[in-house]
Amino acid sequence: MSLLAACLVVSCATAPDSPGAEADGRPPAAAADAGIERVVLQAYRAIGDRHLYEPNFRNLSVEAYRGFASSDSALVLEASDGSLTVKRNGKEIVSRPAPADTTDGRAWGSTLTELMAGSIEASPALQQVDRQVLIRQAMTATTKQLDRNSRYADPDEAKDNRFQRDGGGGIGITVERTDEKRILIRAVQEGSPASRAGVQVGDQILAIDSDSMIDRPLSDVVAKLRGAVGAPVSMTVLRPAQGAELTLAMKRARIVPTTVVYERRGDVALIHLTGFNTATTDNLRAALDKAKADIGKDLAGLIIDMRSNRGGLLDQAQSVSEVFIADGTIFSTNGRHPDSKRTYRGSNGRASGPQLPIVVLMNGGSASAAEIVAAALQDRGRAVVIGTTSYGKGTVQTVVRLANEGELILTWSRLQAPSGYTWNELGVLPNICTSKVGEASKLGVASVDSNHNSLIRWHALRNPTPQEVSDLRKICPPGEAAPEADVDLAIRLLRDRPLYAHAVQSATFQATARP
């Protein structure tokens, strides 16, 4: 879950060290596994420098080794105060002094890689395991000791993450695998190579470049369709409506996945915001322009649907908020690294979006960047939030690109709303909890005010205990559904200007948004 995937806010991407030649004089096992060594050392440096909490590398190293060696049950690590010793079938194979400082990531990383190299040399089982698998086992065990949002992405997953964030060569379609193992096209991006070639929603992919895709996993299909910008690709599809097979030729273009979809609901603009990548703010502005042209002077308001939006890029959360917030605080971040301590403010002087009523839809799957936008608009009196309590991911992750082209997604700061509260673990509380209202016709002052006292308490908390978090989240329990009732309530509220103004005031009167 990102402010990514993923989750995961993702920001401050860090380029990996450039691959280089192996150092002279290295023991043969270490030289053979320089990839593992480089990844571990790079990861440990990043964790030591940037993680939100000061890490205990002794604990991390013990768990990392156990993950790394999990493919050989005969390997055992014995950790004493002064040494780390690896035995296989009871026989010592490598031993190293334990670094004295548990916060010294470089020293512990070096010790760990030496234990790993000696273990590979002594273990036929490890020698048979792909090195990327060993790295994944070690890094996954490491990140599990950090926090719930730090994680490791192997090279294939990291490549897909980069495509989702930044775009890449493709044809502009969304595909899914059905229960019958068919690969169907569910969306075609406007103006994309697929659109120009005549690809339609509902087409079934049979082959790509004459290579059959029948019974192939979805990941294979996606990999075949992506490639260098300008490179040709052909796709054979079955069009059920015609009962015909068609082979369509096209050239790949730079594609940034669509995260913004506009839908007209009478005099209301419904904008589905599904993620935050490099194109989100520009596409949101385009959607707003389209809504204004489509509905004209009768435009009653905007619904920003961020239900099940898992987040994305931090800078896009800021710029999306700036579309509606002219100046003043949007959010703040605070962590151990000096660069993580920042206050993000609107800098436009005048919000570029129309000054119309806004309703934000959230649910328990709304996280990270989505929560930044919802909390900012709610605190600053620019929107009413409807739905359920959100996920509660109030931390920022930095992405470290590793030497093996994998990624370390590392938590490095906490987020704060303009009023000063942090929603990590807690979530953003909606002004109006859908489950407490029912039908839109029943929406009134009483239902708007039902969360009044809860919002006061919510925004006043600075360091809630786990019990306080648990109790507060029961007020409007997080839900994963996206009911049409949320949209109905939003439309009803936008058309009742006095009630909308009352709902905004009920959330913002206690928010001390700083100028």
XYZ file of C-alpha atoms in Angstrom:
515
model
C 0.000 0.000 0.000
C 1.600 3.025 -1.200
C 1.418 6.706 -0.851
C 2.225 3.185 -3.613
C 0.635 0.097 -4.190
C 0.598 -0.146 -2.519
C -0.411 0.759 -0.203
C 2.075 2.052 -0.876
C 2.727 7.360 -0.239
C 5.859 6.707 -2.557
C 8.285 9.567 -2.814
C 11.933 10.522 -2.933
C 12.965 7.654 -5.208
C 16.618 6.897 -4.686
C 18.767 5.612 -7.508
C 20.801 2.501 -6.741
C 24.523 2.349 -6.789
C 25.698 1.662 -10.308
C 26.623 -1.976 -10.922
C 30.375 -2.302 -10.919
C 33.204 -4.793 -11.048
C 33.819 -7.122 -8.158
C 36.542 -6.088 -5.731
C 39.862 -7.848 -5.912
C 40.855 -10.176 -3.110
C 37.330 -11.225 -2.228
C 36.819 -14.857 -1.153
C 35.421 -16.990 -4.014
C 31.986 -17.463 -2.416
C 31.595 -13.752 -1.789
C 32.711 -12.903 -5.311
C 30.221 -15.354 -6.766
C 27.421 -13.705 -4.817
C 28.322 -10.039 -5.192
C 24.683 -9.353 -6.114
C 23.470 -10.481 -2.701
C 26.230 -8.536 -0.968
C 25.502 -5.294 -2.844
C 21.759 -5.503 -2.223
C 22.098 -6.241 1.499
C 24.718 -3.551 2.098
C 22.735 -0.969 0.152
C 19.521 -1.857 1.979
C 21.186 -1.719 5.403
C 22.704 1.685 4.650
C 19.288 3.013 3.648
C 17.563 1.541 6.706
C 20.182 3.026 9.017
C 19.984 6.456 7.413
C 16.291 6.833 6.673
C 13.924 4.522 8.529
C 11.378 6.251 10.738
C 12.700 4.488 13.825
C 16.324 3.828 14.742
C 16.738 0.143 13.873
C 18.283 -2.651 15.929
C 20.488 -4.281 13.315
C 21.297 -7.226 15.530
C 17.646 -8.311 15.455
C 17.314 -7.461 11.764
C 20.405 -9.465 10.835
C 19.349 -12.556 12.762
C 15.930 -12.570 11.087
C 17.387 -11.730 7.674
C 19.765 -14.691 7.906
C 16.965 -17.038 8.947
C 14.910 -15.923 5.963
C 17.894 -16.284 3.638
C 18.717 -19.802 4.930
C 15.123 -21.054 5.036
C 15.737 -23.284 2.006
C 18.204 -25.410 3.993
C 16.851 -26.655 7.334
C 20.317 -27.961 8.247
C 21.644 -24.413 8.619
C 21.404 -22.865 12.095
C 22.554 -19.435 13.250
C 23.717 -19.204 16.859
C 23.825 -15.616 18.091
C 25.621 -14.771 21.350
C 26.514 -11.356 22.710
C 29.960 -11.486 21.141
C 29.662 -13.620 18.019
C 27.468 -15.001 15.234
C 28.120 -18.601 14.274
C 26.546 -20.622 11.477
C 26.434 -24.404 11.808
C 25.285 -27.005 9.315
C 24.264 -30.361 10.697
C 25.966 -29.333 13.939
C 29.288 -28.485 12.296
C 30.560 -24.905 12.389
C 31.039 -23.500 8.898
C 31.512 -19.758 9.514
C 31.763 -17.481 12.550
C 32.153 -13.723 12.868
C 32.406 -11.282 15.792
C 29.134 -9.464 16.442
C 29.491 -5.681 15.922
C 29.204 -3.886 19.250
C 26.885 -1.109 18.025
C 23.396 -2.418 17.162
C 22.682 0.798 15.196
C 25.679 0.418 12.863
C 24.016 -0.812 9.677
C 27.207 -0.891 7.655
C 29.027 -3.127 10.133
C 26.097 -5.486 10.571
C 25.476 -5.605 6.819
C 29.083 -6.605 6.183
C 28.926 -9.298 8.859
C 25.645 -10.640 7.509
C 26.917 -10.901 3.930
C 29.982 -12.803 5.112
C 27.739 -15.300 6.911
C 25.615 -15.618 3.770
C 28.618 -16.181 1.503
C 30.034 -18.871 3.800
C 26.631 -20.548 4.004
C 26.239 -20.737 0.216
C 29.719 -22.224 -0.108
C 28.862 -24.958 2.441
C 25.257 -25.660 1.437
C 24.383 -27.628 -1.730
C 20.741 -26.736 -1.073
C 21.405 -22.983 -1.184
C 23.588 -23.382 -4.253
C 20.544 -24.712 -6.106
C 18.349 -21.739 -5.195
C 18.133 -18.778 -7.552
C 20.028 -15.818 -6.089
C 17.022 -13.534 -6.514
C 14.996 -15.926 -4.363
C 17.653 -15.805 -1.652
C 17.637 -12.012 -1.773
C 13.855 -11.933 -1.566
C 13.813 -14.308 1.408
C 16.405 -12.228 3.262
C 14.886 -8.831 2.457
C 11.325 -9.908 3.208
C 12.426 -11.203 6.608
C 14.230 -7.908 7.212
C 11.348 -5.584 6.334
C 8.896 -7.591 8.441
C 10.887 -6.449 11.466
C 10.562 -2.756 10.566
C 6.876 -1.789 10.259
C 3.772 -2.893 8.406
C 4.358 -0.648 5.377
C 8.055 -1.213 4.659
C 8.595 -4.036 2.175
C 10.812 -5.454 -0.535
C 9.786 -5.721 -4.192
C 11.743 -8.142 -6.377
C 12.895 -6.968 -9.833
C 9.718 -8.049 -11.671
C 7.385 -6.447 -9.143
C 9.563 -3.343 -8.978
C 9.421 -2.995 -12.755
C 5.633 -3.082 -12.605
C 5.655 -0.574 -9.732
C 7.704 1.822 -11.833
C 5.307 1.414 -14.742
C 2.333 2.191 -12.496
C 4.069 5.280 -11.077
C 5.811 6.704 -14.100
C 4.408 4.929 -17.151
C 6.287 3.218 -19.963
C 5.969 1.637 -23.372
C 2.611 -0.054 -23.888
C -0.618 0.018 -25.901
C -3.069 1.468 -23.358
C -5.434 -1.302 -22.275
C -6.579 -2.821 -18.984
C -6.877 -6.599 -18.986
C -8.237 -9.193 -16.595
C -8.250 -12.970 -16.374
C -11.718 -14.484 -15.946
C -12.693 -17.571 -13.987
C -12.704 -19.377 -17.337
C -9.033 -18.349 -17.780
C -9.832 -16.046 -20.666
C -7.904 -12.763 -20.978
C -10.445 -9.999 -21.572
C -9.945 -6.309 -22.289
C -11.821 -4.281 -19.670
C -10.751 -0.747 -20.636
C -9.119 1.011 -23.584
C -7.320 4.277 -22.884
C -8.525 7.154 -25.028
C -6.015 8.179 -27.705
C -3.796 5.145 -27.047
C -2.317 2.856 -29.739
C -4.969 0.258 -28.879
C -7.743 2.806 -29.305
C -6.401 3.941 -32.680
C -6.056 0.323 -33.824
C -9.703 -0.401 -33.066
C -9.339 -2.536 -29.932
C -12.644 -2.719 -28.036
C -13.733 -3.441 -24.493
C -14.817 -7.085 -24.308
C -12.304 -8.351 -26.850
C -10.585 -11.570 -25.790
C -6.839 -11.727 -26.343
C -5.838 -14.894 -28.200
C -2.270 -14.144 -29.271
C 0.419 -11.471 -29.192
C 2.917 -11.385 -32.063
C 1.520 -14.796 -33.099
C 2.411 -16.240 -29.681
C -0.673 -17.890 -28.178
C -1.882 -16.410 -24.885
C -4.419 -19.180 -24.223
C -3.986 -20.447 -20.643
C -1.027 -18.110 -20.097
C -0.871 -16.186 -16.788
C -1.921 -12.561 -16.847
C 1.627 -11.454 -16.029
C 2.864 -13.021 -19.281
C 0.261 -11.114 -21.290
C 1.178 -7.813 -19.638
C 4.903 -8.425 -20.178
C 4.352 -9.193 -23.874
C 2.320 -6.024 -24.422
C 4.824 -3.729 -22.756
C 8.048 -2.826 -24.498
C 10.083 -0.039 -26.028
C 8.212 3.069 -27.130
C 7.758 2.936 -30.905
C 8.265 -0.836 -31.139
C 5.604 -2.662 -33.191
C 3.299 -5.278 -31.696
C 0.338 -7.211 -33.092
C -2.550 -8.612 -31.085
C -5.048 -11.238 -32.184
C -8.418 -10.905 -30.480
C -11.758 -12.671 -30.543
C -14.630 -10.192 -30.816
C -17.671 -12.003 -29.381
C -20.208 -9.619 -30.925
C -18.977 -10.558 -34.404
C -17.768 -14.069 -33.653
C -14.620 -13.142 -35.558
C -10.886 -13.195 -34.932
C -9.047 -9.974 -35.722
C -5.316 -9.287 -35.841
C -4.600 -5.649 -35.005
C -1.190 -4.049 -35.534
C 0.060 -1.042 -33.582
C 3.169 0.652 -32.250
C 3.769 1.044 -28.543
C 3.630 4.542 -27.068
C 4.437 5.937 -23.650
C 1.483 4.992 -21.487
C 0.758 6.306 -18.008
C -2.021 4.230 -16.415
C -5.312 6.115 -16.130
C -6.206 7.097 -12.575
C -8.937 9.676 -13.271
C -12.355 8.962 -14.821
C -15.129 11.568 -15.168
C -18.779 10.625 -15.079
C -21.758 12.978 -15.285
C -24.583 12.526 -12.779
C -27.110 15.153 -13.841
C -25.853 18.463 -12.500
C -23.054 16.818 -10.506
C -19.585 15.786 -11.702
C -18.486 12.400 -10.338
C -14.728 11.928 -10.614
C -13.304 8.508 -9.851
C -9.740 8.887 -8.539
C -8.191 5.411 -8.387
C -4.527 6.187 -7.690
C -1.794 8.827 -7.723
C 0.813 8.571 -10.486
C 2.754 11.160 -12.484
C -0.270 12.059 -14.646
C -2.985 12.231 -11.972
C -3.095 15.993 -11.354
C -3.020 16.869 -15.055
C -5.767 14.347 -15.752
C -7.828 15.683 -12.845
C -7.601 19.218 -14.238
C -8.675 17.906 -17.641
C -11.626 16.075 -16.060
C -12.711 19.262 -14.275
C -12.514 21.225 -17.530
C -14.586 18.542 -19.232
C -17.185 18.646 -16.446
C -17.478 22.427 -16.651
C -17.890 22.271 -20.427
C -20.318 19.360 -20.211
C -22.593 20.626 -17.421
C -21.936 24.348 -17.705
C -23.412 26.881 -15.311
C -25.712 24.245 -13.808
C -22.757 22.388 -12.233
C -23.896 21.874 -8.623
C -20.724 20.355 -7.261
C -18.041 17.676 -7.417
C -17.841 14.179 -6.018
C -14.290 12.855 -5.713
C -14.600 9.101 -5.331
C -11.445 7.744 -3.686
C -12.950 4.547 -2.308
C -10.372 1.743 -2.413
C -7.720 4.177 -3.701
C -4.526 2.724 -2.220
C -2.419 5.839 -2.741
C 0.633 6.625 -4.851
C 3.036 9.528 -5.242
C 3.437 12.082 -2.467
C 3.934 15.043 -4.798
C 0.705 14.161 -6.579
C -1.188 14.148 -3.285
C 0.099 17.679 -2.764
C -0.713 18.909 -6.264
C -4.188 17.310 -6.286
C -4.926 19.102 -2.999
C -3.636 22.359 -4.484
C -6.255 22.148 -7.211
C -8.789 22.981 -4.490
C -6.735 24.642 -1.723
C -5.253 27.982 -2.731
C -2.719 28.472 0.051
C -1.884 27.471 3.604
C -0.968 24.099 5.054
C -1.951 20.931 3.192
C -0.025 18.424 5.333
C 3.221 17.974 7.230
C 5.756 15.167 7.539
C 8.097 14.362 10.402
C 10.688 11.602 10.794
C 14.206 10.778 11.974
C 15.986 11.915 8.802
C 16.339 15.735 8.571
C 14.931 15.802 5.026
C 11.716 14.138 6.242
C 10.712 17.165 8.343
C 8.621 19.321 6.016
C 5.422 21.324 5.825
C 3.652 21.225 2.462
C 1.678 24.347 1.617
C -0.493 25.438 -1.249
C 1.468 27.790 -3.455
C -0.978 28.762 -6.173
C -2.351 31.816 -4.417
C -5.650 30.879 -6.048
C -7.014 27.375 -6.353
C -7.354 26.435 -10.011
C -10.405 24.242 -9.475
C -13.910 25.682 -9.423
C -14.950 26.933 -5.962
C -17.888 24.567 -5.861
C -19.053 22.266 -3.080
C -17.013 19.062 -2.932
C -17.838 15.683 -1.426
C -15.098 13.084 -0.995
C -16.049 9.396 -0.851
C -13.836 7.124 1.263
C -13.884 3.560 2.580
C -11.600 1.202 4.481
C -9.506 0.648 1.349
C -8.712 4.363 0.944
C -5.134 4.890 2.051
C -2.020 7.000 1.989
C -2.190 9.717 -0.695
C -5.986 9.405 -0.745
C -6.021 10.076 3.000
C -3.740 13.099 2.566
C -6.203 14.682 0.144
C -9.292 13.768 2.201
C -7.804 15.033 5.483
C -6.600 18.277 3.886
C -9.899 19.067 2.166
C -11.860 18.184 5.319
C -9.622 20.180 7.681
C -9.499 23.204 5.397
C -13.265 23.340 4.890
C -13.141 22.487 1.182
C -15.021 19.184 1.279
C -17.368 16.941 3.223
C -16.181 13.329 3.580
C -18.806 10.574 3.233
C -18.437 6.803 3.627
C -16.494 4.894 6.266
C -13.306 5.405 8.242
C -10.306 5.037 5.945
C -7.431 2.554 6.142
C -5.103 4.553 8.397
C -1.785 4.718 6.572
C -0.299 7.935 7.846
C 3.306 7.322 6.883
C 5.463 8.134 3.879
C 7.690 5.603 2.139
C 10.870 6.376 0.244
C 11.739 4.034 -2.630
C 15.337 2.818 -2.789
C 16.200 1.248 -6.134
C 18.566 -1.610 -5.375
C 21.503 -2.966 -7.348
C 19.482 -5.978 -8.544
C 16.744 -3.628 -9.912
C 14.490 -4.559 -7.021
C 13.141 -1.910 -4.653
C 13.199 -1.325 -0.926
C 10.037 0.565 0.024
C 11.046 2.104 3.335
C 8.916 4.046 5.843
C 10.680 7.262 6.720
C 8.158 9.823 8.054
C 4.731 10.344 9.628
C 1.991 12.483 8.132
C -0.013 15.179 9.885
C -3.233 16.860 8.783
C -3.475 20.687 8.767
C -5.119 20.603 12.226
C -2.147 18.634 13.596
C -3.537 15.136 14.100
C -1.960 12.063 12.544
C -4.211 9.414 11.045
C -1.675 6.574 11.084
C -3.512 3.437 12.299
C -6.483 5.720 13.064
C -7.684 6.725 9.595
C -9.751 9.700 8.468
C -13.225 9.848 10.029
C -15.965 10.852 7.571
C -18.273 13.748 8.345
C -21.174 11.486 7.439
C -21.036 7.738 8.076
C -23.096 6.060 5.364
C -24.203 3.180 7.569
C -25.768 5.604 10.052
C -27.903 7.416 7.490
C -29.394 4.797 5.188
C -31.448 6.306 2.374
C -30.437 9.678 0.978
C -33.910 11.055 1.674
C -33.194 10.682 5.411
C -30.099 12.898 5.300
C -30.536 15.913 7.551
C -28.936 18.032 10.248
C -29.217 15.241 12.823
C -27.262 12.753 10.689
C -24.656 15.385 9.845
C -24.206 16.209 13.542
C -24.003 12.575 14.676
C -20.201 12.573 14.271
C -19.760 16.069 15.714
C -18.264 15.081 19.084
C -16.307 12.209 17.557
C -14.626 14.572 15.107
C -13.617 16.858 17.985
C -11.994 13.961 19.829
C -10.480 12.564 16.627
C -8.737 15.810 15.744
C -7.611 16.504 19.312
C -5.619 13.261 19.634
C -1.883 13.451 19.071
C -0.540 10.124 20.375
C -3.548 7.804 20.725
C -3.095 4.500 22.504
C -3.943 1.268 20.656
C -7.137 1.036 22.720
C -8.154 4.592 21.795
C -7.528 3.801 18.139
C -9.605 0.626 18.373
C -12.476 2.424 20.112
C -12.524 5.331 17.672
C -12.477 3.103 14.599
C -15.649 1.424 15.851
C -17.539 4.709 15.509
C -17.730 4.278 11.728
C -16.113 0.896 10.992
C -13.951 0.671 7.847
C -15.706 -1.091 4.983
C -14.371 -2.370 1.671
C -17.580 -1.923 -0.323
C -18.360 1.014 -2.611
C -22.155 1.268 -2.349
C -24.201 3.433 -4.665
C -25.774 4.842 -1.489
C -22.578 6.878 -0.954
C -23.057 8.585 -4.316
C -26.758 9.182 -3.628
C -25.932 10.828 -0.299
C -23.253 12.968 -1.917
C -25.622 14.203 -4.636
C -28.336 14.929 -2.068
C -25.892 16.939 0.046
C -24.460 18.920 -2.879
C -27.943 19.995 -3.928
C -28.788 21.242 -0.415
C -26.407 24.156 0.016
C -27.389 25.071 3.623
C -26.976 21.455 4.746
C -23.658 21.199 2.907
C -22.395 24.376 4.612
C -23.435 22.975 7.989
C -21.588 19.708 7.295
C -18.394 21.550 6.355
C -18.559 23.644 9.493
C -19.065 20.623 11.735
C -15.689 19.230 10.683
C -13.624 22.385 10.425
C -14.569 24.460 13.461
C -12.119 22.534 15.643
C -9.380 22.360 12.990
C -6.747 25.010 13.629
C -5.437 25.109 10.071
C -2.272 27.157 10.014
C -1.918 29.927 7.415
